[in-house]
Coordinates of C-alpha atoms and ligand atoms in Angstrom, one line a residue:
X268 CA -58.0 -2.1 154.6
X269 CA -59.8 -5.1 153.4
X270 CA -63.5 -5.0 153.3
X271 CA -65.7 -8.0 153.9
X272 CA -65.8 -9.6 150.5
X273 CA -66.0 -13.4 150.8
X274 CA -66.3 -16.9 149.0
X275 CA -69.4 -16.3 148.3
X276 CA -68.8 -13.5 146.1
X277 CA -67.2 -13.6 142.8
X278 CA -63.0 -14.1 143.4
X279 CA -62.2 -12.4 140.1
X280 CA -58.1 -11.9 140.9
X281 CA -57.7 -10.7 137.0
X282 CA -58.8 -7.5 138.7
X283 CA -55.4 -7.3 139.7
X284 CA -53.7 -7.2 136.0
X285 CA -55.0 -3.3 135.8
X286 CA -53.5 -1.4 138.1
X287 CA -50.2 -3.8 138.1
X288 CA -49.4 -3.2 134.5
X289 CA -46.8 -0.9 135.1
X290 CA -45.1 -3.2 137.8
X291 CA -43.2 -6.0 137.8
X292 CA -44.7 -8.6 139.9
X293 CA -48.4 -9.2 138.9
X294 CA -48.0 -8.4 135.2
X295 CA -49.7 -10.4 134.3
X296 CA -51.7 -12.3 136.8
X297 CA -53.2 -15.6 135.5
X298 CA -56.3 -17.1 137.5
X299 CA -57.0 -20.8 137.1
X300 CA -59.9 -22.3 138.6
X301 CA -57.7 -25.7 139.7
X302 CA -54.4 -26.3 139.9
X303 CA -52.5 -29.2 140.8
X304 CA -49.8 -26.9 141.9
X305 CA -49.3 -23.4 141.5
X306 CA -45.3 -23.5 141.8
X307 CA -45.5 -26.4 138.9
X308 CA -47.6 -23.9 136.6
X309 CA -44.9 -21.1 137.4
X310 CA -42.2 -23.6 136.5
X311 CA -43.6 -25.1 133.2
X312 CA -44.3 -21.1 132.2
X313 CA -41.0 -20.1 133.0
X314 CA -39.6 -23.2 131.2
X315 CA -41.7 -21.6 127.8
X316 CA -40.0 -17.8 128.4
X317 CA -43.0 -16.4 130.3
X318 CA -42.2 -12.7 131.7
X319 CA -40.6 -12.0 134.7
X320 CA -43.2 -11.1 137.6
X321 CA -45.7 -13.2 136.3
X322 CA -48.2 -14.3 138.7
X323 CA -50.1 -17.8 138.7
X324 CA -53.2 -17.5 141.3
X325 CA -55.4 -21.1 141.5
X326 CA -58.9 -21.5 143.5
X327 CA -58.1 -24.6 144.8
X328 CA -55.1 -27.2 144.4
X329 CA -55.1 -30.6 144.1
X330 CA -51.4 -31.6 144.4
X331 CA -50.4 -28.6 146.6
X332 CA -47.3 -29.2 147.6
X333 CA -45.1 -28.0 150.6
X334 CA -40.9 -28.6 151.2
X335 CA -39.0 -32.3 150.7
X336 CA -43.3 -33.2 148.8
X337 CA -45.3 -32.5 151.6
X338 CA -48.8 -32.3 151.0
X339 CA -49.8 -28.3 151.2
X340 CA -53.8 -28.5 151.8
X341 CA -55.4 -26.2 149.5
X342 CA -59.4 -25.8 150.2
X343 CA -61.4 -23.2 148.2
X344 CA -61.3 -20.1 149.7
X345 CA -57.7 -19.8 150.3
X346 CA -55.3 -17.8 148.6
X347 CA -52.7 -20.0 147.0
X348 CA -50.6 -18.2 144.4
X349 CA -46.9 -18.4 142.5
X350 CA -44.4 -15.7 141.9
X351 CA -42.1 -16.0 138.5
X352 CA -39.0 -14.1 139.2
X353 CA -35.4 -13.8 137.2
X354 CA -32.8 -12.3 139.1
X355 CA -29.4 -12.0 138.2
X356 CA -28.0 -13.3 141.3
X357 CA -25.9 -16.1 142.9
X358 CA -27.8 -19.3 143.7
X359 CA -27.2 -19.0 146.8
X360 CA -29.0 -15.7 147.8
X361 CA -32.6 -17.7 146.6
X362 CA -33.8 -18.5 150.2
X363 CA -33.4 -14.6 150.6
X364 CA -36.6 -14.7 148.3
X365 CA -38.4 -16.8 150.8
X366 CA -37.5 -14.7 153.9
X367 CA -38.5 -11.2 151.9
X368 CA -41.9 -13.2 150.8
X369 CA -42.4 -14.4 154.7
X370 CA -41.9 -10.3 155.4
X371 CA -44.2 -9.1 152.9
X372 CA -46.7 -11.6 154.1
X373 CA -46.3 -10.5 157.8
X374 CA -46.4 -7.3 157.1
X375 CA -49.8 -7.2 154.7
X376 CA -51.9 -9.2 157.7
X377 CA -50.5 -6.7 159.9
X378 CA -51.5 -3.6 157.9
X379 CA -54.1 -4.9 156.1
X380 CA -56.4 -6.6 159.1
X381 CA -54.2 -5.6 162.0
X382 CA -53.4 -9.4 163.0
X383 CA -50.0 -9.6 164.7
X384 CA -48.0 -11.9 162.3
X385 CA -44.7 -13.8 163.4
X386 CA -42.1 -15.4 161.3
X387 CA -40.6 -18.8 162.0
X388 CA -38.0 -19.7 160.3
X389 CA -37.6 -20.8 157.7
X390 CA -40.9 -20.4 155.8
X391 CA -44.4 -20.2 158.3
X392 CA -46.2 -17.1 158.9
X393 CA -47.9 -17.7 162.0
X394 CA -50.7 -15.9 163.9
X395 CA -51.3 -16.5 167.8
X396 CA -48.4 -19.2 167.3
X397 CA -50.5 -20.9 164.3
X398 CA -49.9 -21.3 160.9
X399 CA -51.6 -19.4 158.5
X400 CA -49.4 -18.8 155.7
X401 CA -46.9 -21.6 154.5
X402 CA -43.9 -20.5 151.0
X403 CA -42.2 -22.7 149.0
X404 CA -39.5 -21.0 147.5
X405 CA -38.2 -23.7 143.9
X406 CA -35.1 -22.6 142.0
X407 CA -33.4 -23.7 138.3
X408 CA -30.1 -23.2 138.2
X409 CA -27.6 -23.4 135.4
X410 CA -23.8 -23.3 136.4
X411 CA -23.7 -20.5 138.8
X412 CA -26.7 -18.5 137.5
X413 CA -29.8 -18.5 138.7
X414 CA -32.6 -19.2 135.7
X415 CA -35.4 -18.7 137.8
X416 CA -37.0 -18.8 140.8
X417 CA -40.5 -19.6 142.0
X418 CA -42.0 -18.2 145.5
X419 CA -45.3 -20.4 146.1
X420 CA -47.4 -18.3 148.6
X421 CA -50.4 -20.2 150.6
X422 CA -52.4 -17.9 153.2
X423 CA -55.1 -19.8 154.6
X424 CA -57.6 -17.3 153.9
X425 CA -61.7 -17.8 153.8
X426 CA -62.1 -21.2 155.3
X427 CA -62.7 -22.4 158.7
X428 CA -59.5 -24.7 160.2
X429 CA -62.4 -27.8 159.9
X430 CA -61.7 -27.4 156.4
X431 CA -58.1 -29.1 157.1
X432 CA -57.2 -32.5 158.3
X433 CA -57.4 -33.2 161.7
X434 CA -54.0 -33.6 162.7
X435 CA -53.5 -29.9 161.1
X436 CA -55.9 -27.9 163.2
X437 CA -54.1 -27.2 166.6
X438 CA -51.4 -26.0 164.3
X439 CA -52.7 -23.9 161.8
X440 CA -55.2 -21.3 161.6
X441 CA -56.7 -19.1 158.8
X442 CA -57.7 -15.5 158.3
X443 CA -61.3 -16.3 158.9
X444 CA -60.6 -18.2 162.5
X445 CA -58.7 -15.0 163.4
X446 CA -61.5 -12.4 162.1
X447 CA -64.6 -14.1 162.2
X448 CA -65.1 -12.8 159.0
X449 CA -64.3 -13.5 155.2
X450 CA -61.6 -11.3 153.7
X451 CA -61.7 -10.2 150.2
X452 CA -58.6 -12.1 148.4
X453 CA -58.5 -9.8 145.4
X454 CA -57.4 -6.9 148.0
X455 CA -55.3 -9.1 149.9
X456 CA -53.3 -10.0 146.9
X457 CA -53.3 -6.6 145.6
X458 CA -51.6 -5.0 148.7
X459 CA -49.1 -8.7 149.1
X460 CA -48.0 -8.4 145.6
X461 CA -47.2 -4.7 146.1
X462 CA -45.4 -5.2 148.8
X463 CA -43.6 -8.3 147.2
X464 CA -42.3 -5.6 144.2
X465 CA -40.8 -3.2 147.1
X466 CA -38.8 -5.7 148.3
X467 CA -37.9 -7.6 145.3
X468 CA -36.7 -4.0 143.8
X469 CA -34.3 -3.9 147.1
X470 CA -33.2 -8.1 146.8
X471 CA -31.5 -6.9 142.8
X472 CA -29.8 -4.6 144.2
X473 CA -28.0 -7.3 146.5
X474 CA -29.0 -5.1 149.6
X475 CA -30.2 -8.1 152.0
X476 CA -29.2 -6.4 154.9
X477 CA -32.4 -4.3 154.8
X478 CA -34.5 -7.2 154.0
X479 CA -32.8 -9.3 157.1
X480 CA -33.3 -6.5 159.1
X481 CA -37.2 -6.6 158.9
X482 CA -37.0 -10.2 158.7
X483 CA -35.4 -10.6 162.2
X484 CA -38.0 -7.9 163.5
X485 CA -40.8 -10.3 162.6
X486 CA -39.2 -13.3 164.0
X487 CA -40.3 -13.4 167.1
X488 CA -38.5 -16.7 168.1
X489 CA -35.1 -15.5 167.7
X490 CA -33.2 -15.6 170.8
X491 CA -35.5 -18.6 171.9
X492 CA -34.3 -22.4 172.9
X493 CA -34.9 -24.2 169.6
X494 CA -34.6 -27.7 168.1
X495 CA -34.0 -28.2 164.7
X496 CA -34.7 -31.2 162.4
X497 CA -33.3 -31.3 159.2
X498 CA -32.7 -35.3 157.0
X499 CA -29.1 -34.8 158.1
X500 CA -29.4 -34.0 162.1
X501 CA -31.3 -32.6 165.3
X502 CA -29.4 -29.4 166.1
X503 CA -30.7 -27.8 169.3
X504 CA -29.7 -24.3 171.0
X505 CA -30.9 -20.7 171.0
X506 CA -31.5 -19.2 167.4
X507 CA -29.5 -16.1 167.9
X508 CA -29.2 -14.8 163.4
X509 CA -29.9 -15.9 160.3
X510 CA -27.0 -15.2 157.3
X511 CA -27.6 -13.5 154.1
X512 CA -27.5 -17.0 153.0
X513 CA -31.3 -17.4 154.9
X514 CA -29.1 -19.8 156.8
X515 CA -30.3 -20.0 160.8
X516 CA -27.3 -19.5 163.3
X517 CA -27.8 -21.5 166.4
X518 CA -25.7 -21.3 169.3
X519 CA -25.4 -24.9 170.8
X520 CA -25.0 -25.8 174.9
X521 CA -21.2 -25.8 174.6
X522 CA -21.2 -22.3 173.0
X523 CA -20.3 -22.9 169.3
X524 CA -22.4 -21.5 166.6
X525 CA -23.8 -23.7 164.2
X526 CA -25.5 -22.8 160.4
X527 CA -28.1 -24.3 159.6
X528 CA -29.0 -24.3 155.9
X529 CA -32.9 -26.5 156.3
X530 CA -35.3 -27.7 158.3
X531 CA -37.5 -27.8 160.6
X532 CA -37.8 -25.9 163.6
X533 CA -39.4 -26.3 167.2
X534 CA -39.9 -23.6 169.7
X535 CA -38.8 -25.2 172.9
X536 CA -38.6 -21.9 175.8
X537 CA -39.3 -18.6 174.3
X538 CA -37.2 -16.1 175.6
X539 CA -38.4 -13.9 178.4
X540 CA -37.0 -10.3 176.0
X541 CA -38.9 -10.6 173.0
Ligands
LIG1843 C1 -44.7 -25.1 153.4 O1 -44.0 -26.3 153.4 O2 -45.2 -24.6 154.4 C2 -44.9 -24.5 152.0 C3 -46.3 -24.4 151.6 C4 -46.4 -23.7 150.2 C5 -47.7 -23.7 149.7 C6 -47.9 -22.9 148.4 S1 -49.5 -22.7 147.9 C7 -49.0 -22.1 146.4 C8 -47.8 -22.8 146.0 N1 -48.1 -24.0 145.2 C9 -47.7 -25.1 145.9 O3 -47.9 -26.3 145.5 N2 -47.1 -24.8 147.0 C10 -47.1 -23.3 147.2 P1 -43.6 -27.1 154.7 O4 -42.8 -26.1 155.7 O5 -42.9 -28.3 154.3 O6 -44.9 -27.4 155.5 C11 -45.8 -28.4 155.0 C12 -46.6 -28.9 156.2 O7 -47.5 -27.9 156.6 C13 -47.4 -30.1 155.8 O8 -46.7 -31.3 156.0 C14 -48.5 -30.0 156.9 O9 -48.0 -30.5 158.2 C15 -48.7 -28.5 157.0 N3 -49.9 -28.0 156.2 C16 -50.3 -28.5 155.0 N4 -51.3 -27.7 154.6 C17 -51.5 -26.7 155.4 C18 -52.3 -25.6 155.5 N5 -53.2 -25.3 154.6 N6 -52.2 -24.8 156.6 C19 -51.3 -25.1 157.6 N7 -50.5 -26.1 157.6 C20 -50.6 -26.9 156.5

């Protein structure tokens, strides 16, 4: 459980380091005050060798960034962080990593501050049908291997939604809307990054199944009318599955399943079983 431990108070997440040493996400943590982007710190230190599981936490960002260079807004008292990770697996299994990060998310707002968190594909965490967590999952590849990955993590944590744009805050919500109270971030990253390191222990392994499993029991809008956007086209149907691939399966009017690898995706009717 999270204990009221806000902005206000020191955020010190190097806290963390101790008790993660023996792990492998978190160890080590590194806290920067600002960032331009947490992902682009990851990626430089991965570029220089950095361990595996290393763990780039910023206070605020000034180039946040979200999918295809979207601007990610990043006010103090959020929680934006980057996960370093090296597994030895195809390419193509690295939106996996986004899905299991999604989970994890979900699952820590649930248990940690009892907020009922849904996944919409293929990277929001959303509570009451708002954003509050966005992940940007960035891959080098060489050949067919994997060099690394980086899972950006950005849970809108102690700010109010005024703290956003305008055109953002119908859309989007943040831990302190939801509680009407600060959370303490060290805790919160603490419990995520634990969770994270269950997960990722079960993703080396190559056993997705169990990971899509919890995945598709988060995402509420599976089996709803959807439309999706990517550059390419506008697919619209029901999102019936998603692949081991984190690729969405639609089921268009005329009955045909369709995989779709990106994009973005609009609830249009959600259906009256879930
Ligand atoms: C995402 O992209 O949702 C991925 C966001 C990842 C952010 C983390 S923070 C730590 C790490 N370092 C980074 O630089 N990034 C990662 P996408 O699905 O493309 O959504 C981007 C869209 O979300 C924007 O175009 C806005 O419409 C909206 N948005 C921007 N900031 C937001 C916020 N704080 N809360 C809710 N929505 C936001």
């Amino acid at each position: 459980m999270c204990v009221n431990m806000g902005r206000n108070r020191a955020y010190q997440p190097f806290k963390v380091r101790e008790d993660l040493q023996k792990r492998i996400i978190g160890s080590p943590t590194l806290y920067f005050r600002e960032l331009p982007s947490t992902n682009d710190m990851a990626k430089e230190l991965a570029l220089r060798g950095v361990r595996e599981g290393t763990v780039v936490v910023a206070r605020t960002q000034n180039k946040g960034r979200g999918r295809q260079e979207r601007k990610w807004i990043s006010p103090e008292g959020g929680l934006w962080l980057s996960i370093l990770l090296r597994p030895r697996t195809n390419p193509k299994h690295a939106p996996v990593l986004t899905l299991l990060a999604s989970v994890a998310v979900a699952k820590t707002l649930n248990r940690s501050f009892q907020l009922k968190s849904e996944i919409k594909w293929p990277n929001d965490v959303l509570v009451n049908m708002k954003k509050i967590c966005g992940i940007l999952t960035e891959t080098r590849t060489k050949r067919e291997t994997l060099e690394f990955a980086v899972v950006g993590i950005g849970i809108n944590a102690n700010f109010a939604v005024d703290a956003l744009p305008a055109h953002l805050r119908d859309s989007s919500t943040t831990l302190q809307e939801e509680l009407k109270r600060e959370v303490e971030r060290e805790t919160l990253l603490h419990d995520l990054l634990l969770e994270i390191e269950s997960s990722y222990k079960v993703f080396v392994k190559g056993q997705f199944t169990h990971i899509l499993d919890e995945w598709r029991g988060l995402a509420t809008f599976l089996g709803a009318e959807v439309e999706v956007e990517s550059h390419r086209e506008k697919v619209e149907g029901r999102a019936v599955n998603i692949d081991s691939y984190g690729a969405l399966i639609v089921k268009l009017r005329n009955g045909t399943l369709r995989r779709v690898l990106s994009g973005d995706l609009r609830i249009i009717e959600k259906s009256e079983s879930r």
